[in-house]
């Protein structure tokens, strides 16, 4: 009899519980599934419930950048850094947001800060690629060469980065080295039109 009453009580609690039959949505899982709007919504709910949640701020910024909402990402990254000033994930994503906003010098400083704080971080290769893009914007082609060279040394199969390395070297009039980079890009992906056109330009210049 007592056992029956116990199970009945457990069943009633389960039925009345608001969470019954529901699984809490995971913002990081949603982000990885490219469900950025849902991920953002979950993160905002989490931050409302717990304003000091560092992980919620990090995933929120990732999702905002992926969704192209760069100004919001920059703002939330700054808020997140009041919780943990030197969290490398927030430094890097704030750098990305500022990159896409065209704030080149600010983005560059943050990417450099990320490298200093997380020299073996998961975003280190893409950080060098972003820096290469900034140097290209600024017309600092040899700096861009160094940055993209580092990026492809860290991730040798990123064909798009080899194209950008080829372009940086082409702009610096280092045509033979540029040709090597374009050829490597085409070895990795023969359909890359930018690499094909770049190779043709370089061959004409040699």
C-alpha positions as a LaTeX table, in Angstrom:
\begin{tabular}{lrrr}
\hline
Residue & $x$ (\AA) & $y$ (\AA) & $z$ (\AA) \\
\hline
Unk1 & 0.00 & 0.00 & 0.00 \\
Unk2 & 2.75 & 2.44 & 0.98 \\
Unk3 & 4.68 & 1.57 & $-2.15$ \\
Unk4 & 1.59 & 2.26 & $-4.28$ \\
Unk5 & 1.10 & 5.65 & $-2.63$ \\
Unk6 & 4.77 & 6.49 & $-3.17$ \\
Unk7 & 4.64 & 5.76 & $-6.89$ \\
Unk8 & 1.39 & 7.70 & $-7.21$ \\
Unk9 & 3.02 & 10.71 & $-5.55$ \\
Unk10 & 6.02 & 10.51 & $-7.87$ \\
Unk11 & 3.72 & 10.34 & $-10.89$ \\
Unk12 & 1.74 & 13.39 & $-9.76$ \\
Unk13 & 4.93 & 15.42 & $-9.23$ \\
Unk14 & 6.17 & 14.45 & $-12.67$ \\
Unk15 & 2.90 & 15.46 & $-14.30$ \\
Unk16 & 2.74 & 18.79 & $-12.51$ \\
Unk17 & 6.39 & 19.65 & $-13.12$ \\
Unk18 & 6.77 & 22.39 & $-15.79$ \\
Unk19 & 9.74 & 20.55 & $-17.20$ \\
Unk20 & 7.90 & 17.28 & $-17.62$ \\
Unk21 & 8.35 & 15.89 & $-21.09$ \\
Unk22 & 10.63 & 18.77 & $-22.01$ \\
Unk23 & 14.34 & 18.74 & $-22.73$ \\
Unk24 & 16.24 & 21.93 & $-22.07$ \\
Unk25 & 17.61 & 23.27 & $-25.32$ \\
Unk26 & 21.39 & 23.44 & $-25.53$ \\
Unk27 & 22.54 & 26.71 & $-27.10$ \\
Unk28 & 25.90 & 25.26 & $-28.14$ \\
Unk29 & 24.27 & 22.30 & $-29.87$ \\
Unk30 & 21.91 & 24.65 & $-31.68$ \\
Unk31 & 24.86 & 26.81 & $-32.76$ \\
Unk32 & 26.72 & 23.79 & $-34.10$ \\
Unk33 & 23.59 & 22.81 & $-36.03$ \\
Unk34 & 23.56 & 26.30 & $-37.60$ \\
Unk35 & 20.29 & 27.12 & $-35.82$ \\
Unk36 & 21.60 & 30.54 & $-34.90$ \\
Unk37 & 18.34 & 32.32 & $-34.08$ \\
Unk38 & 17.34 & 29.57 & $-31.65$ \\
Unk39 & 20.80 & 29.49 & $-30.12$ \\
Unk40 & 20.68 & 33.26 & $-29.60$ \\
Unk41 & 17.25 & 33.04 & $-27.98$ \\
Unk42 & 18.38 & 30.32 & $-25.57$ \\
Unk43 & 21.51 & 32.27 & $-24.63$ \\
Unk44 & 19.51 & 35.41 & $-23.93$ \\
Unk45 & 17.16 & 33.42 & $-21.70$ \\
Unk46 & 20.14 & 31.98 & $-19.84$ \\
Unk47 & 21.72 & 35.40 & $-19.38$ \\
Unk48 & 18.43 & 36.81 & $-18.09$ \\
Unk49 & 18.35 & 34.00 & $-15.51$ \\
Unk50 & 22.07 & 34.25 & $-14.76$ \\
Unk51 & 23.75 & 37.47 & $-15.95$ \\
Unk52 & 27.20 & 36.19 & $-14.95$ \\
Unk53 & 27.06 & 33.08 & $-17.15$ \\
Unk54 & 30.29 & 33.27 & $-19.13$ \\
Unk55 & 29.47 & 30.30 & $-21.37$ \\
Unk56 & 26.16 & 31.86 & $-22.38$ \\
Unk57 & 27.94 & 35.06 & $-23.40$ \\
Unk58 & 30.51 & 33.12 & $-25.43$ \\
Unk59 & 27.99 & 31.02 & $-27.36$ \\
Unk60 & 25.75 & 34.06 & $-27.85$ \\
Unk61 & 28.60 & 35.96 & $-29.50$ \\
Unk62 & 29.49 & 33.01 & $-31.71$ \\
Unk63 & 25.88 & 32.70 & $-32.86$ \\
Unk64 & 25.51 & 36.45 & $-33.44$ \\
Unk65 & 28.62 & 36.57 & $-35.63$ \\
Unk66 & 27.47 & 33.49 & $-37.55$ \\
Unk67 & 24.11 & 35.21 & $-38.08$ \\
Unk68 & 25.81 & 38.35 & $-39.39$ \\
Unk69 & 24.72 & 40.45 & $-36.41$ \\
Unk70 & 28.15 & 41.92 & $-35.85$ \\
Unk71 & 27.33 & 45.04 & $-33.84$ \\
Unk72 & 25.31 & 43.00 & $-31.36$ \\
Unk73 & 28.12 & 40.46 & $-31.14$ \\
Unk74 & 30.63 & 43.22 & $-30.41$ \\
Unk75 & 28.39 & 44.67 & $-27.69$ \\
Unk76 & 27.77 & 41.33 & $-26.02$ \\
Unk77 & 31.45 & 40.37 & $-26.23$ \\
Unk78 & 32.30 & 43.56 & $-24.36$ \\
Unk79 & 29.69 & 42.70 & $-21.73$ \\
Unk80 & 31.09 & 39.19 & $-21.46$ \\
Unk81 & 34.57 & 40.55 & $-20.93$ \\
Unk82 & 33.37 & 42.36 & $-17.81$ \\
Unk83 & 32.86 & 38.85 & $-16.41$ \\
Unk84 & 36.19 & 37.47 & $-17.64$ \\
Unk85 & 38.39 & 40.13 & $-19.21$ \\
Unk86 & 40.96 & 37.76 & $-20.69$ \\
Unk87 & 38.79 & 34.86 & $-21.81$ \\
Unk88 & 40.41 & 34.07 & $-25.18$ \\
Unk89 & 37.14 & 33.00 & $-26.77$ \\
Unk90 & 35.57 & 36.39 & $-26.12$ \\
Unk91 & 38.70 & 38.21 & $-27.25$ \\
Unk92 & 38.72 & 36.30 & $-30.53$ \\
Unk93 & 35.02 & 36.64 & $-31.31$ \\
Unk94 & 35.10 & 40.34 & $-30.46$ \\
Unk95 & 37.99 & 40.65 & $-32.90$ \\
Unk96 & 35.92 & 38.91 & $-35.58$ \\
Unk97 & 32.96 & 41.21 & $-34.94$ \\
Unk98 & 35.16 & 44.27 & $-35.27$ \\
Unk99 & 36.76 & 42.83 & $-38.41$ \\
Unk100 & 33.36 & 42.51 & $-40.07$ \\
Unk101 & 32.45 & 46.01 & $-38.88$ \\
Unk102 & 35.52 & 47.33 & $-40.69$ \\
Unk103 & 37.30 & 48.36 & $-37.49$ \\
Unk104 & 40.62 & 47.08 & $-38.77$ \\
Unk105 & 43.07 & 48.42 & $-36.20$ \\
Unk106 & 40.85 & 47.47 & $-33.27$ \\
Unk107 & 40.31 & 44.00 & $-34.70$ \\
Unk108 & 44.03 & 43.57 & $-35.34$ \\
Unk109 & 44.91 & 44.44 & $-31.75$ \\
Unk110 & 42.37 & 41.94 & $-30.44$ \\
Unk111 & 43.62 & 39.18 & $-32.75$ \\
Unk112 & 47.15 & 39.87 & $-31.50$ \\
Unk113 & 45.86 & 39.73 & $-27.93$ \\
Unk114 & 44.22 & 36.38 & $-28.67$ \\
Unk115 & 47.51 & 35.00 & $-29.98$ \\
Unk116 & 49.28 & 36.18 & $-26.83$ \\
Unk117 & 46.65 & 34.65 & $-24.54$ \\
Unk118 & 46.02 & 31.43 & $-26.47$ \\
Unk119 & 49.01 & 30.58 & $-28.71$ \\
Unk120 & 47.64 & 27.05 & $-29.10$ \\
Unk121 & 43.98 & 28.05 & $-29.19$ \\
Unk122 & 41.44 & 26.37 & $-31.44$ \\
Unk123 & 41.04 & 29.57 & $-33.49$ \\
Unk124 & 44.73 & 30.33 & $-33.90$ \\
Unk125 & 44.97 & 29.46 & $-37.61$ \\
Unk126 & 41.87 & 31.44 & $-38.57$ \\
Unk127 & 43.16 & 34.32 & $-36.45$ \\
Unk128 & 46.24 & 34.56 & $-38.66$ \\
Unk129 & 43.99 & 34.39 & $-41.75$ \\
Unk130 & 41.88 & 37.27 & $-40.43$ \\
Unk131 & 45.05 & 39.24 & $-39.77$ \\
Unk132 & 46.15 & 38.54 & $-43.32$ \\
Unk133 & 42.87 & 39.96 & $-44.61$ \\
Unk134 & 43.33 & 43.10 & $-42.52$ \\
Unk135 & 46.84 & 43.59 & $-43.87$ \\
Unk136 & 45.49 & 43.19 & $-47.41$ \\
Unk137 & 42.90 & 45.88 & $-46.69$ \\
Unk138 & 45.70 & 48.12 & $-45.50$ \\
Unk139 & 47.96 & 47.41 & $-48.47$ \\
Unk140 & 50.61 & 45.81 & $-46.24$ \\
Unk141 & 51.22 & 42.91 & $-48.58$ \\
Unk142 & 54.36 & 41.49 & $-47.00$ \\
Unk143 & 52.67 & 41.47 & $-43.60$ \\
Unk144 & 49.73 & 39.71 & $-45.26$ \\
Unk145 & 52.16 & 37.17 & $-46.75$ \\
Unk146 & 53.55 & 36.39 & $-43.28$ \\
Unk147 & 50.08 & 36.09 & $-41.74$ \\
Unk148 & 48.67 & 33.82 & $-44.45$ \\
Unk149 & 51.88 & 31.77 & $-44.54$ \\
Unk150 & 51.43 & 31.12 & $-40.83$ \\
Unk151 & 47.76 & 30.24 & $-41.33$ \\
Unk152 & 48.47 & 27.64 & $-44.03$ \\
Unk153 & 51.38 & 26.24 & $-42.05$ \\
Unk154 & 48.92 & 25.55 & $-39.25$ \\
Unk155 & 46.17 & 24.25 & $-41.57$ \\
Unk156 & 47.76 & 23.08 & $-44.78$ \\
Unk157 & 44.54 & 21.99 & $-46.52$ \\
Unk158 & 42.66 & 25.31 & $-46.44$ \\
Unk159 & 42.59 & 26.01 & $-50.16$ \\
Unk160 & 40.97 & 29.43 & $-49.76$ \\
Unk161 & 43.86 & 30.60 & $-47.57$ \\
Unk162 & 46.39 & 29.46 & $-50.17$ \\
Unk163 & 44.52 & 31.63 & $-52.70$ \\
Unk164 & 44.78 & 34.64 & $-50.40$ \\
Unk165 & 48.46 & 33.91 & $-49.81$ \\
Unk166 & 48.97 & 33.83 & $-53.56$ \\
Unk167 & 47.17 & 37.15 & $-53.91$ \\
Unk168 & 49.23 & 38.78 & $-51.14$ \\
Unk169 & 52.44 & 37.66 & $-52.84$ \\
Unk170 & 51.14 & 38.77 & $-56.23$ \\
Unk171 & 50.42 & 42.24 & $-54.85$ \\
Unk172 & 53.94 & 42.29 & $-53.38$ \\
Unk173 & 55.24 & 41.38 & $-56.87$ \\
Unk174 & 56.67 & 38.12 & $-55.55$ \\
Unk175 & 55.41 & 36.32 & $-58.63$ \\
Unk176 & 57.19 & 32.98 & $-58.36$ \\
Unk177 & 56.16 & 32.54 & $-54.73$ \\
Unk178 & 52.67 & 33.66 & $-55.68$ \\
Unk179 & 52.51 & 31.01 & $-58.40$ \\
Unk180 & 53.49 & 28.35 & $-55.87$ \\
Unk181 & 50.62 & 29.38 & $-53.60$ \\
Unk182 & 48.07 & 29.48 & $-56.43$ \\
Unk183 & 49.23 & 26.06 & $-57.64$ \\
Unk184 & 48.85 & 24.64 & $-54.14$ \\
Unk185 & 45.33 & 26.06 & $-53.91$ \\
Unk186 & 44.42 & 24.41 & $-57.22$ \\
Unk187 & 45.91 & 21.10 & $-56.10$ \\
Unk188 & 43.55 & 21.22 & $-53.14$ \\
Unk189 & 40.54 & 22.43 & $-55.13$ \\
Unk190 & 40.78 & 22.66 & $-58.91$ \\
Unk191 & 37.45 & 24.52 & $-59.14$ \\
Unk192 & 38.74 & 27.70 & $-57.46$ \\
Unk193 & 38.30 & 30.41 & $-60.08$ \\
Unk194 & 40.19 & 33.03 & $-58.06$ \\
Unk195 & 43.21 & 30.73 & $-58.00$ \\
Unk196 & 42.96 & 30.03 & $-61.73$ \\
Unk197 & 42.68 & 33.72 & $-62.59$ \\
Unk198 & 45.49 & 34.60 & $-60.19$ \\
Unk199 & 47.73 & 31.95 & $-61.71$ \\
Unk200 & 47.05 & 33.31 & $-65.20$ \\
Unk201 & 47.90 & 36.86 & $-64.10$ \\
Unk202 & 51.12 & 35.74 & $-62.45$ \\
Unk203 & 52.24 & 33.68 & $-65.45$ \\
Unk204 & 51.66 & 36.72 & $-67.65$ \\
Unk205 & 53.78 & 38.84 & $-65.30$ \\
Unk206 & 56.74 & 36.43 & $-65.20$ \\
\hline
\end{tabular}
